[in-house]
Amino acid sequence: MRVGLFVTCVNDTLFPETGKAVVTLLRRLGCAVEFPEGQTCCGQMHVNTGYRDEGLRLARRFLEVFAGYDAVVVPSGSCAAMVREQYPKLAAGMGAARPGAFAGAHRGRTRFAEAVAAVTPRVYDLSEFLVDVLGRTDVGAYFPHRVTYHPTCHSLRGLRVGDRPTRLLRAVRGLELVPLPAADECCGFGGTFAVKNAAVSAAMCADKVAGVEATGAEVLCAADNSCLMHIGGTLSRLRTGVRVMHLAEILAATEEDR
Amino acid sequence: MSGTFLGMPAFPRNAEKALLNSQLRFNLRNATHTIRARRAAVVDELPDWERLRAAGKAIKDDALRNLDRYLVQAEEAVTRAGGHVHWAADAAEAGRLVADLVRATGETEVVKVKSMATQEIGLNEILRDAGIVAAETDLAELIVQLGDDLPSHILVPAIHRNRAEIREIFRERMADWGRPAPPDLTDDPAALAEAARRHLRERFLTAEVGISGANFLIAETGTLVVLESEGNGRMCLTLPRTLISVVGIEKVLPTWRDLEVFLQLLPRSSTGERMNPYTSTWTGAAEGQEFHLILLDNGRTNALADEIGRQALRCIRCSACLNVCPVYERVGGHAYGSVYPGPIGAILTPLLRGTATDLDASLPYASSLCGACYDVCPVAIDIPEVLVHLRAKGPHPPAERLGMKAVGWTLNRPARLRLAQRAASRLRRLVPRRRLPGPGAAWTDTRDVPAVPEESFRAWWRRTEGREGGAR
Ligand code: SF4
């Protein structure tokens, strides 16, 4: 099975350890992982902020780069949801938005729609790939810490990953999983929302952080570094001492790492 | 707070002000969490909720697709039943029609059933300018009116007020409108309700003209339907000699049978009840009564012309999306500057009014796109999808456009991204963790910035894997 890693632009640039952890983990489980270097970004930030054309250009690139893979693994719920949930909508909307377009545009549209249909069903968030494709919940990890898990909106309501991440965490040796109060409430990141409506975003995060602190956990885990950058940035500013970690990094940890 | 929604500043500024009001945040948090839990419990009871929801969506879509046909059918049915039908293109025309109809009766006082459509067109102000006093009879709407306030929730317009505040409003203002509050009024809910009941009863018994909206208009029979909890609506609909109903054209349902679906969807989604306490239906004019139906467009045909936005017209105003919205929960309804607050307001208001004002242009951004609103909507309006669509249509600030283009340009070629990453890692020590300049300052007000790593993932891969493994 050819597995392509879509590391995402944020992880690539700011959180390379997450990408390394995915590579380590998948290799340990017997997968041949490739990182196609033509990849950059799924286009989510552009599309969600209202820059559809720029987003579409990036989407085209993504579809081209990942066309040949049996599975594409994404260590980010929101980027995986962008590809799987929003690309088909973009394809449908292309027909709607420009009714009088010329024939070339029509062909471009059809090609995009076909590429979306071909690639997106094989795009998986990390926990989906581990549980559904590899059939593993115990990935042989060891992480002797008290951990709480924030499900993130796009994993929860976009991808509907359900309890896959917590099943994976429960199987980690040494790990004590404590439930997060109001876990399914948004942390207030929302991409450019965090800057455009900074005050509301901060108020939402304050409640999320209060919930994290109430658990007494040492580590807050999620499957999306964007949300973690926001919550972690607040935890750090408040000097709570709680660390944030991507799910992949916990699942990649073993006894040898000690 | 008084009078009108016009001239409100942009959403982020409104929101920031609202966030400073801790009483408001406390009231809202309590109220929305209570009703949220109630809704979830009664929705979970129905094994076929998703199928009901799909049915509601399908019926509304059919109604919207064939709106022209159904509206004419409804007009004919209402006329046949002795009612008069008027068409209003916008708020001003609808207001003028109502004012003229009231004037023709010679009355200067009317009673009102709570109605979003009449709030949307600012009817109370229009009537006031015409020398007519319009008295609200819904308890929460009464609190808003007495307090010279604006509604902040679709279903519970006074959700931002608590008992103590309501007691004060009753004591200070009831006398200006009719029967005063008893001098020993406490903030016990039963006492407050009793004071309101006595005050309102006098209004009902003297009013000759009633004004209502409607939750549904059934094309087949010309029947109007109002769902309410207090019974005040029923009094307004039946006691006065003249009844005027202002109804948005999107309220049409094709057949009487369709109502069954919505009588399940609406109460469970809005009040978290299995069944609605008072459901009133009327067709044309009752004996000895005169009935006028005003069909209101006011931007609805514009919304209908928007292929992605038109789904917002399926909305049955249940307010479930408000009650689960984390943004609404923190800032309340006034920040949205419209009678339609929360997630539905963030899409419906710009669809109806356009995005010419600062506020209306900022509404599609008043969401973190968390998707909770879409999950609870009983007619499956994909609110995040419409938000993103409106963002693409709306105006963008020039500086942002430039920045987004620059980022897009960089991301469009891996080589450019690699260069940018290399530059970032060289300058990594210069990135302040606590005080970013420019738009980044909004981030560092409350959050630290992550440290830029020495080596990007891409650079690590190249260093350790060479160029094999899917390089292209
Ligand atoms: S958008 Fe949906 S959830 Fe919100 S008020 Fe309308 S019908 Fe209810």
XYZ file of C-alpha atoms and ligand atoms in Angstrom:
738
model
C 0.000 0.000 0.000
C 1.408 3.383 -0.998
C 0.708 5.794 1.814
C 1.186 9.476 1.112
C 1.691 11.797 4.066
C 0.028 15.164 3.735
C 1.779 16.883 6.592
C -0.104 20.253 6.127
C 1.562 23.648 5.788
C 1.196 24.528 9.465
C 2.777 21.276 10.670
C 5.467 21.493 8.008
C 6.498 24.989 9.013
C 5.791 25.188 12.748
C 5.321 21.665 14.088
C 7.718 19.333 12.244
C 7.807 16.965 15.240
C 4.231 15.938 14.470
C 5.158 14.945 10.928
C 8.183 13.017 12.174
C 5.979 11.240 14.708
C 3.550 10.151 11.990
C 6.423 8.765 9.909
C 7.866 6.888 12.914
C 4.476 5.518 13.907
C 3.385 4.369 10.468
C 6.741 2.742 9.753
C 6.553 0.925 13.065
C 3.186 -0.426 11.928
C 4.665 -1.626 8.654
C 3.599 1.082 6.226
C 5.779 2.523 3.493
C 5.314 6.260 3.969
C 6.109 8.783 1.301
C 6.216 12.536 1.534
C 5.550 13.941 -1.936
C 7.475 17.183 -1.991
C 5.101 18.864 -4.424
C 2.580 19.321 -1.593
C 2.011 22.630 0.155
C -1.410 23.429 1.611
C -5.014 22.243 1.267
C -6.319 25.783 0.785
C -8.525 25.838 3.868
C -7.410 29.190 5.187
C -8.024 30.872 1.860
C -11.400 29.309 1.224
C -12.646 29.865 4.763
C -11.561 33.487 4.784
C -13.303 34.175 1.499
C -10.470 33.809 -1.028
C -11.972 31.034 -3.044
C -9.871 31.316 -6.174
C -6.573 31.105 -4.285
C -7.987 28.187 -2.319
C -9.036 26.431 -5.501
C -5.542 26.737 -6.928
C -4.130 25.054 -3.826
C -6.846 22.386 -3.939
C -5.894 21.556 -7.534
C -2.285 21.148 -6.479
C -3.260 18.861 -3.625
C -5.342 16.636 -5.897
C -2.549 16.411 -8.453
C 0.154 15.591 -5.922
C -1.846 12.888 -4.161
C -3.488 11.308 -7.208
C -1.482 8.067 -7.174
C -1.716 7.017 -3.524
C -3.744 4.204 -2.000
C -4.193 6.263 1.126
C -3.402 9.821 2.141
C -2.831 10.336 5.848
C -3.382 13.779 7.373
C -2.400 14.618 10.954
C -4.973 17.429 11.125
C -8.710 17.024 11.496
C -9.503 20.351 9.914
C -7.315 19.852 6.838
C -8.662 16.327 6.352
C -12.194 17.735 6.670
C -11.354 20.476 4.188
C -10.330 17.907 1.588
C -13.058 15.404 2.229
C -16.003 17.672 3.053
C -15.299 20.970 1.362
C -13.618 19.912 -1.891
C -16.804 18.209 -3.127
C -18.764 21.351 -2.241
C -16.245 23.484 -4.107
C -16.617 21.205 -7.117
C -20.413 21.473 -6.965
C -20.274 25.231 -6.434
C -18.048 25.756 -9.472
C -20.924 24.835 -11.739
C -23.340 27.010 -9.854
C -21.250 30.146 -9.589
C -20.516 30.665 -13.264
C -23.429 29.626 -15.414
C -22.290 31.325 -18.620
C -18.670 30.138 -18.521
C -16.878 29.151 -21.720
C -16.097 25.572 -22.749
C -12.545 25.565 -21.348
C -13.853 26.501 -17.930
C -16.380 23.730 -18.216
C -13.649 21.176 -18.925
C -11.609 22.498 -15.999
C -14.633 22.102 -13.794
C -15.234 18.532 -14.865
C -11.570 17.663 -14.353
C -11.643 19.139 -10.860
C -14.839 17.277 -9.962
C -13.360 14.006 -11.253
C -10.149 14.503 -9.301
C -12.161 15.242 -6.153
C -14.213 12.085 -6.613
C -11.076 10.008 -7.223
C -8.852 11.257 -4.412
C -10.994 12.381 -1.495
C -12.422 8.986 -0.443
C -8.844 7.850 0.228
C -7.989 10.770 2.498
C -7.883 9.863 6.189
C -7.288 11.643 9.406
C -4.602 9.798 11.382
C -6.985 8.097 13.837
C -9.263 6.923 11.025
C -6.335 5.457 9.145
C -5.039 3.594 12.177
C -8.394 2.222 13.288
C -10.277 1.723 10.010
C -7.546 0.941 7.492
C -4.859 -0.724 9.603
C -7.372 -2.156 12.065
C -5.255 -1.151 15.073
C -6.273 0.493 18.311
C -3.195 -0.638 20.224
C -0.276 0.836 18.339
C 2.331 -0.263 20.870
C 2.798 3.121 22.468
C 3.976 3.927 25.982
C 3.313 7.283 27.593
C 3.099 7.320 31.400
C 1.211 10.601 31.899
C -2.162 12.013 32.803
C -3.728 13.147 29.524
C -6.971 14.856 28.551
C -8.299 14.947 25.005
C -9.919 17.823 23.098
C -11.815 16.410 20.107
C -11.716 19.596 17.907
C -14.766 20.662 15.904
C -13.697 19.516 12.476
C -12.740 16.020 13.636
C -15.951 15.789 15.595
C -18.518 17.313 13.248
C -16.690 17.441 9.906
C -15.051 14.013 9.818
C -17.140 12.345 12.520
C -14.133 10.446 13.862
C -16.159 9.594 16.952
C -14.277 7.815 19.709
C -11.414 6.564 17.528
C -8.828 8.907 19.068
C -9.811 8.082 22.636
C -9.820 4.357 21.883
C -6.264 4.751 20.619
C -5.267 6.717 23.709
C -6.828 4.207 26.085
C -4.672 1.489 24.556
C -1.465 3.428 25.296
C 0.425 1.800 28.155
C 0.951 3.957 31.214
C -1.417 6.657 29.992
C -4.210 7.845 32.239
C -6.980 9.425 30.153
C -9.127 11.933 32.032
C -12.312 13.343 30.458
C -12.374 17.012 29.489
C -15.463 18.966 30.633
C -17.523 20.377 27.740
C -15.085 18.651 25.413
C -17.197 19.124 22.294
C -17.360 22.899 22.614
C -15.241 24.929 20.222
C -11.963 26.285 21.607
C -12.395 29.483 19.597
C -9.557 29.092 17.141
C -11.410 29.016 13.818
C -8.484 30.085 11.616
C -8.625 33.806 10.894
C -11.516 34.054 13.389
C -8.869 34.074 16.134
C -7.612 37.402 14.777
C -10.735 38.912 13.217
C -12.794 38.337 16.363
C -9.926 38.098 18.805
C -11.954 39.038 21.882
C -14.604 36.351 21.367
C -11.942 33.830 20.448
C -10.080 34.587 23.687
C -13.267 34.297 25.745
C -13.988 30.883 24.256
C -10.432 29.756 24.890
C -10.561 30.958 28.491
C -13.427 28.535 29.161
C -11.632 25.716 27.354
C -8.492 26.332 29.406
C -10.498 26.373 32.634
C -11.847 22.965 31.650
C -8.360 21.652 30.944
C -7.071 22.877 34.278
C -10.003 21.302 36.113
C -8.918 17.867 34.878
C -5.517 18.116 36.532
C -3.951 16.664 33.379
C -0.270 17.197 32.528
C -0.930 17.029 28.819
C -3.713 18.283 26.575
C -3.914 16.170 23.446
C -5.709 16.834 20.144
C -5.390 15.762 16.546
C -4.964 19.264 15.208
C -1.999 21.523 15.876
C -3.898 24.671 14.912
C -6.313 24.340 17.814
C -3.405 23.275 20.021
C -1.407 26.349 19.007
C -4.323 28.493 20.189
C -5.088 26.625 23.416
C -1.395 25.956 24.083
C -0.558 29.612 23.521
C -3.127 30.545 26.142
C -1.983 27.843 28.579
C 1.562 29.102 28.197
C 0.591 32.748 28.641
C -1.223 31.814 31.864
C 1.791 29.756 32.970
C -0.387 26.749 33.775
C 2.385 24.255 33.182
C 0.070 22.065 31.095
C 1.739 20.882 27.875
C -0.046 20.366 24.582
C 0.784 17.413 22.335
C -0.501 16.140 19.039
C -2.071 12.689 19.108
C 0.611 11.403 16.724
C 3.388 12.314 19.131
C 1.811 10.379 21.980
C 1.098 7.384 19.781
C 4.660 7.398 18.444
C 6.197 7.375 21.925
C 7.581 4.045 23.155
C 9.531 2.706 26.112
C 12.809 3.193 24.239
C 12.155 6.925 24.180
C 12.416 7.118 27.944
C -30.066 50.441 24.293
C -33.119 51.687 22.542
C -35.202 51.951 19.454
C -33.586 50.515 16.429
C -30.913 48.246 15.062
C -29.787 50.695 12.396
C -26.397 52.337 12.728
C -24.814 49.577 14.827
C -21.052 49.320 14.395
C -19.311 46.180 13.118
C -19.614 42.878 14.898
C -16.156 42.634 16.529
C -16.602 46.031 18.203
C -20.106 45.165 19.421
C -18.823 41.824 20.639
C -15.950 43.307 22.566
C -18.325 45.618 24.402
C -20.749 42.815 25.180
C -17.923 40.648 26.530
C -17.243 43.214 29.219
C -20.756 42.724 30.583
C -20.321 39.818 32.959
C -23.970 39.837 34.015
C -24.947 39.343 30.376
C -22.503 36.466 29.956
C -23.775 34.798 33.084
C -27.440 35.150 32.055
C -26.761 33.861 28.568
C -24.648 30.950 29.638
C -27.290 29.735 32.067
C -30.150 30.121 29.650
C -28.520 28.615 26.577
C -27.075 25.640 28.437
C -30.405 24.804 30.049
C -32.353 24.866 26.808
C -29.549 23.122 24.928
C -29.721 20.166 27.284
C -33.522 20.051 27.070
C -33.466 20.035 23.288
C -30.840 17.300 23.150
C -32.898 15.100 25.483
C -36.173 15.325 23.539
C -34.453 14.963 20.174
C -32.702 11.816 21.389
C -36.106 10.327 22.183
C -37.030 10.132 18.511
C -35.337 7.303 16.620
C -36.388 8.866 13.312
C -35.144 12.399 13.993
C -32.756 12.377 11.038
C -35.552 11.266 8.717
C -37.887 13.927 10.074
C -35.156 16.471 9.518
C -34.664 15.295 5.952
C -38.426 15.507 5.395
C -38.527 19.055 6.764
C -35.700 20.046 4.472
C -37.334 18.433 1.432
C -40.726 20.052 2.036
C -39.183 23.491 2.465
C -37.024 23.061 -0.625
C -40.054 22.127 -2.685
C -41.936 25.136 -1.316
C -39.056 27.464 -2.203
C -38.556 25.974 -5.650
C -42.209 26.520 -6.508
C -42.744 29.598 -4.401
C -44.510 31.567 -7.135
C -47.096 28.846 -7.645
C -47.720 28.188 -3.944
C -48.044 31.861 -3.095
C -50.687 32.419 -5.742
C -52.472 29.296 -4.551
C -52.387 30.617 -0.987
C -53.652 34.018 -2.093
C -56.606 32.439 -3.855
C -57.464 30.285 -0.877
C -57.285 33.176 1.596
C -59.398 35.371 -0.658
C -61.949 32.616 -1.104
C -62.197 32.373 2.690
C -63.061 36.059 2.967
C -59.566 37.473 3.674
C -57.734 40.233 1.835
C -54.215 39.626 0.549
C -51.642 42.395 0.032
C -48.114 42.119 -1.337
C -45.256 44.167 0.126
C -41.901 44.451 -1.631
C -40.042 45.932 1.316
C -40.273 47.068 4.920
C -41.548 50.548 4.083
C -44.355 49.253 1.905
C -45.415 46.660 4.466
C -45.369 49.270 7.223
C -47.422 51.685 5.164
C -49.983 48.977 4.394
C -50.410 48.086 8.064
C -50.628 51.728 9.144
C -53.291 52.448 6.525
C -55.303 49.391 7.502
C -55.215 50.356 11.171
C -56.124 53.960 10.381
C -59.102 52.771 8.378
C -60.494 51.176 11.552
C -60.230 54.484 13.406
C -58.277 52.835 16.227
C -55.047 54.166 17.735
C -54.106 51.105 19.774
C -53.292 47.609 18.590
C -52.176 44.406 20.313
C -49.428 42.281 18.849
C -48.551 38.626 18.809
C -44.792 38.149 18.963
C -43.577 38.120 15.376
C -40.152 38.222 13.757
C -41.470 39.649 10.486
C -42.969 42.728 12.141
C -39.755 43.270 14.103
C -37.754 42.893 10.934
C -39.648 45.755 9.284
C -39.610 47.912 12.419
C -43.394 47.978 12.513
C -43.741 49.356 16.039
C -41.721 52.438 15.089
C -43.633 52.912 11.839
C -46.926 52.730 13.719
C -45.667 55.040 16.440
C -44.844 57.642 13.808
C -48.366 57.201 12.472
C -49.762 57.913 15.942
C -50.630 54.291 16.709
C -49.530 52.497 19.873
C -48.580 48.852 19.272
C -48.514 46.842 22.472
C -46.588 43.572 22.650
C -48.373 40.722 24.427
C -45.705 38.023 24.543
C -44.144 38.076 28.017
C -40.536 38.334 26.869
C -41.431 40.809 24.154
C -43.304 42.864 26.763
C -40.171 42.987 28.906
C -38.187 44.241 25.917
C -40.809 46.842 25.048
C -41.213 48.140 28.604
C -37.443 48.296 29.016
C -37.070 50.355 25.823
C -34.688 47.611 24.758
C -33.987 45.493 21.690
C -34.757 41.775 21.438
C -31.660 39.592 21.615
C -32.963 36.110 20.856
C -35.459 34.742 18.329
C -37.533 32.806 20.804
C -36.729 34.493 24.109
C -36.219 38.156 23.182
C -35.353 39.091 26.777
C -32.916 36.213 27.346
C -30.255 38.756 28.307
C -32.297 39.882 31.335
C -32.567 38.121 34.672
C -35.432 38.120 37.191
C -34.168 41.031 39.237
C -33.821 43.212 36.162
C -37.312 42.257 34.993
C -38.800 43.201 38.337
C -37.201 46.638 38.073
C -38.492 47.133 34.538
C -42.019 46.147 35.534
C -42.029 48.445 38.537
C -40.682 51.420 36.673
C -42.435 51.173 33.327
C -45.700 49.223 33.483
C -47.708 52.255 34.589
C -46.688 54.153 31.439
C -48.436 51.541 29.304
C -51.531 50.723 31.354
C -52.092 48.814 34.564
C -49.105 49.403 36.879
C -47.161 46.635 38.623
C -48.225 45.895 42.211
C -46.112 47.932 44.674
C -44.912 44.816 46.535
C -43.780 42.959 43.383
C -41.003 40.446 44.064
C -38.703 38.750 41.569
C -40.425 35.412 42.067
C -41.228 34.088 38.549
C -44.855 33.370 39.471
C -45.324 36.910 40.810
C -43.754 38.414 37.688
C -45.957 36.306 35.444
C -49.053 37.295 37.434
C -48.219 40.992 37.142
C -47.766 40.595 33.393
C -51.011 38.658 33.076
C -53.052 41.340 34.816
C -51.377 44.072 32.819
C -51.968 42.262 29.519
C -55.558 41.260 30.236
C -56.621 44.890 30.141
C -55.004 45.276 26.784
C -56.731 42.256 25.284
C -60.151 43.307 26.460
C -59.936 46.781 24.988
C -58.089 46.127 21.723
C -60.025 46.242 18.464
C -57.083 45.477 16.174
C -54.630 42.578 16.435
C -51.380 42.178 14.531
C -49.593 38.877 14.091
C -47.052 37.024 12.042
C -47.253 33.322 11.308
C -45.026 30.292 11.582
C -46.547 28.668 8.523
C -48.872 29.511 5.648
C -50.447 26.494 3.992
C -50.856 27.019 0.275
C -53.488 24.340 -0.263
C -55.982 25.746 2.228
C -54.772 29.293 2.854
C -54.441 28.454 6.539
C -52.119 30.414 8.795
C -50.495 28.745 11.794
C -49.060 30.296 14.951
C -47.213 28.292 17.580
C -46.748 29.832 21.010
C -46.348 28.963 24.670
C -48.414 31.432 26.648
C -51.815 31.655 24.992
C -51.464 35.397 24.580
C -51.188 34.919 20.848
C -54.505 33.106 20.783
C -56.161 36.031 22.603
C -54.736 38.491 20.045
C -55.860 36.347 17.154
C -59.442 35.900 18.277
C -60.557 38.889 20.381
C -59.987 41.918 18.115
C -62.414 42.732 15.298
C -59.628 43.297 12.761
C -56.662 40.969 12.353
C -53.635 41.873 10.255
C -50.945 39.236 9.650
C -47.542 40.093 8.229
C -45.929 36.956 6.838
C -42.638 36.397 5.008
C -43.161 34.753 1.654
C -40.863 31.877 2.596
C -43.306 30.651 5.256
C -45.342 28.709 2.731
C -45.904 24.965 3.098
C -47.528 23.177 0.188
C -50.128 21.060 1.976
C -51.897 20.631 5.295
C -50.241 17.240 5.719
C -46.796 18.858 5.667
C -47.608 20.569 8.931
C -47.257 17.279 10.798
C -43.507 17.221 10.194
C -42.995 20.755 11.471
C -45.205 20.345 14.521
C -42.630 17.772 15.607
C -39.480 19.549 14.471
C -40.242 23.016 15.798
C -41.154 22.550 19.488
C -38.428 19.992 20.086
C -35.822 22.264 18.510
C -36.946 25.514 20.036
C -38.265 25.024 23.555
C -37.211 21.425 24.028
C -40.840 20.363 24.398
C -42.424 17.339 22.775
C -45.454 19.319 21.765
C -46.233 22.961 21.482
C -48.600 24.327 24.182
C -50.746 26.525 21.904
C -51.142 25.935 18.194
C -53.637 28.283 16.514
C -54.765 27.991 12.930
C -57.064 30.284 10.990
C -58.215 30.502 7.432
C -59.394 33.792 6.000
C -61.841 35.852 8.065
C -63.794 34.487 11.010
C -67.414 35.563 11.576
C -67.635 39.241 12.308
C -63.898 39.676 11.807
C -61.945 41.398 9.094
C -58.721 39.706 8.035
C -55.743 41.018 6.075
C -52.686 39.063 5.047
C -49.586 40.990 4.017
C -47.057 38.879 2.121
C -43.604 40.295 2.734
C -40.603 40.047 0.437
C -38.060 42.497 1.950
C -34.980 40.838 0.429
C -36.286 37.289 0.323
C -36.308 37.047 -3.459
C -32.692 38.290 -3.426
C -31.799 35.478 -1.047
C -33.693 33.043 -3.224
C -31.590 34.033 -6.217
C -28.427 32.986 -4.354
C -27.941 29.298 -5.112
C -26.015 28.480 -1.976
C -27.560 31.123 0.273
C -31.179 30.252 -0.505
C -31.172 27.349 1.950
C -31.337 29.988 4.707
C -34.956 30.540 3.677
C -35.770 27.063 4.967
C -35.309 28.474 8.481
C -38.300 27.957 10.782
C -36.914 30.340 13.444
C -36.600 27.670 16.110
C -33.446 29.315 17.537
C -31.705 25.987 18.186
C -28.635 27.301 16.379
C -28.442 30.304 18.719
C -28.587 28.117 21.786
C -25.622 25.970 20.745
C -23.491 28.734 19.245
C -20.360 29.468 21.301
C -20.133 32.951 19.815
C -23.755 33.851 20.548
C -23.368 32.428 24.052
C -20.635 34.930 24.813
C -21.780 38.084 23.100
C -25.570 37.844 23.020
C -27.946 38.927 20.289
C -27.508 42.693 20.193
C -23.999 42.425 18.748
C -25.472 41.076 15.510
C -27.406 44.308 14.945
C -30.489 42.606 13.561
C -33.634 40.861 14.772
C -31.990 37.670 13.529
C -28.981 37.054 15.764
C -26.672 34.073 16.147
C -25.638 31.756 13.337
C -28.822 32.158 11.313
C -28.573 35.935 11.688
C -24.986 35.877 10.479
C -26.190 34.476 7.152
C -29.802 35.619 6.838
C -29.180 39.289 7.597
C -26.557 39.820 4.862
C -28.640 37.724 2.470
C -31.675 39.954 3.069
C -29.943 43.310 3.483
C -26.753 42.875 1.427
C -23.280 43.718 2.729
C -23.159 47.468 2.130
C -22.730 48.431 5.788
C -19.708 47.721 7.948
C -21.816 45.591 10.249
C -23.475 43.472 7.564
C -20.100 42.852 5.903
C -18.658 41.661 9.216
C -21.483 39.210 10.021
C -20.273 36.276 7.879
C -17.076 36.323 9.956
C -18.923 36.153 13.277
C -18.336 32.421 13.512
C -15.479 30.023 14.188
C -17.107 27.566 11.738
C -17.361 24.959 14.483
C -20.429 23.442 12.850
C -22.588 23.040 15.968
C -25.379 25.096 14.328
C -25.588 22.815 11.308
C -25.819 19.745 13.530
C -28.861 20.998 15.432
C -30.751 22.743 12.634
C -34.072 20.896 12.162
C -34.154 21.755 8.457
C -30.451 20.996 7.921
C -29.313 24.437 6.826
C -25.572 24.124 6.254
C -24.807 27.418 7.958
C -20.986 27.051 7.772
C -21.257 26.472 4.035
C -23.298 29.654 3.582
C -20.924 31.628 5.827
C -17.945 30.613 3.713
C -19.891 31.362 0.545
C -20.819 34.847 1.786
C -17.226 35.498 2.787
C -16.191 34.780 -0.798
C -18.802 37.232 -2.098
C -18.298 39.982 0.433
C -15.881 42.906 0.383
C -12.341 42.314 1.705
C -10.065 44.899 3.322
C -7.210 45.764 0.902
C -4.409 44.931 3.362
C -5.892 41.522 4.039
C -6.363 40.849 0.355
C -2.711 41.652 -0.230
C -1.571 39.405 2.601
C -3.750 36.497 1.534
C -2.520 36.831 -2.036
C 1.091 36.835 -0.861
C 0.546 33.723 1.243
C -1.278 32.081 -1.655
C 1.595 32.920 -3.979
C 4.107 31.394 -1.566
C 2.064 28.251 -1.044
C 1.471 27.744 -4.698
C 5.033 26.477 -5.326
C 6.859 24.152 -2.918
C 10.148 25.906 -3.727
C 8.732 29.235 -2.560
C 7.387 27.642 0.602
C 10.806 26.109 1.255
C 12.477 29.496 0.874
C 9.984 31.119 3.206
C 10.519 28.389 5.782
C 14.274 28.807 5.560
C 13.957 32.537 6.064
C 11.662 31.970 9.044
C 14.075 29.553 10.691
C 17.003 31.987 10.196
C 15.002 34.769 11.774
C 13.439 32.532 14.394
C 15.121 34.273 17.299
C 13.673 37.574 16.174
C 10.053 36.385 16.418
C 8.726 37.686 19.728
C 6.625 35.135 21.577
C 4.480 37.703 23.373
C 4.111 40.765 21.216
C 3.604 40.414 17.505
C 3.324 43.561 15.407
C 0.414 44.425 13.073
C -2.572 42.084 12.883
C -0.593 39.528 14.894
C -1.084 41.738 17.942
C -4.640 40.436 18.132
C -3.138 36.996 18.621
C -0.573 37.903 21.249
C -3.028 39.848 23.398
C -3.902 36.598 25.127
C -1.735 33.894 23.567
C 1.949 33.117 23.203
C 3.341 32.407 19.751
C 4.826 28.956 19.139
C 8.590 28.902 18.640
C 9.660 28.639 15.015
C 11.600 25.364 14.653
C 15.146 25.252 13.370
C 14.238 22.895 10.607
C 10.932 22.462 8.782
C 9.496 19.009 8.224
C 10.243 19.374 4.536
C 13.905 20.154 5.213
C 14.146 17.241 7.645
C 12.712 14.860 5.094
C 15.194 16.018 2.460
C 18.091 15.701 4.845
C 17.180 12.219 6.084
C 15.448 10.679 3.072
C 17.333 12.230 0.185
C 15.226 12.899 -2.834
C 13.603 9.481 -3.178
C 10.239 8.577 -1.831
C 7.758 10.388 -3.984
C 9.774 13.471 -4.835
C 8.317 15.293 -7.802
S -31.271 28.135 11.076
Fe -32.109 26.162 11.673
S -31.573 26.005 13.845
Fe -31.339 28.164 13.327
S -33.296 29.108 13.808
Fe -33.406 28.507 11.652
S -34.327 26.474 11.640
Fe -33.638 26.873 13.730
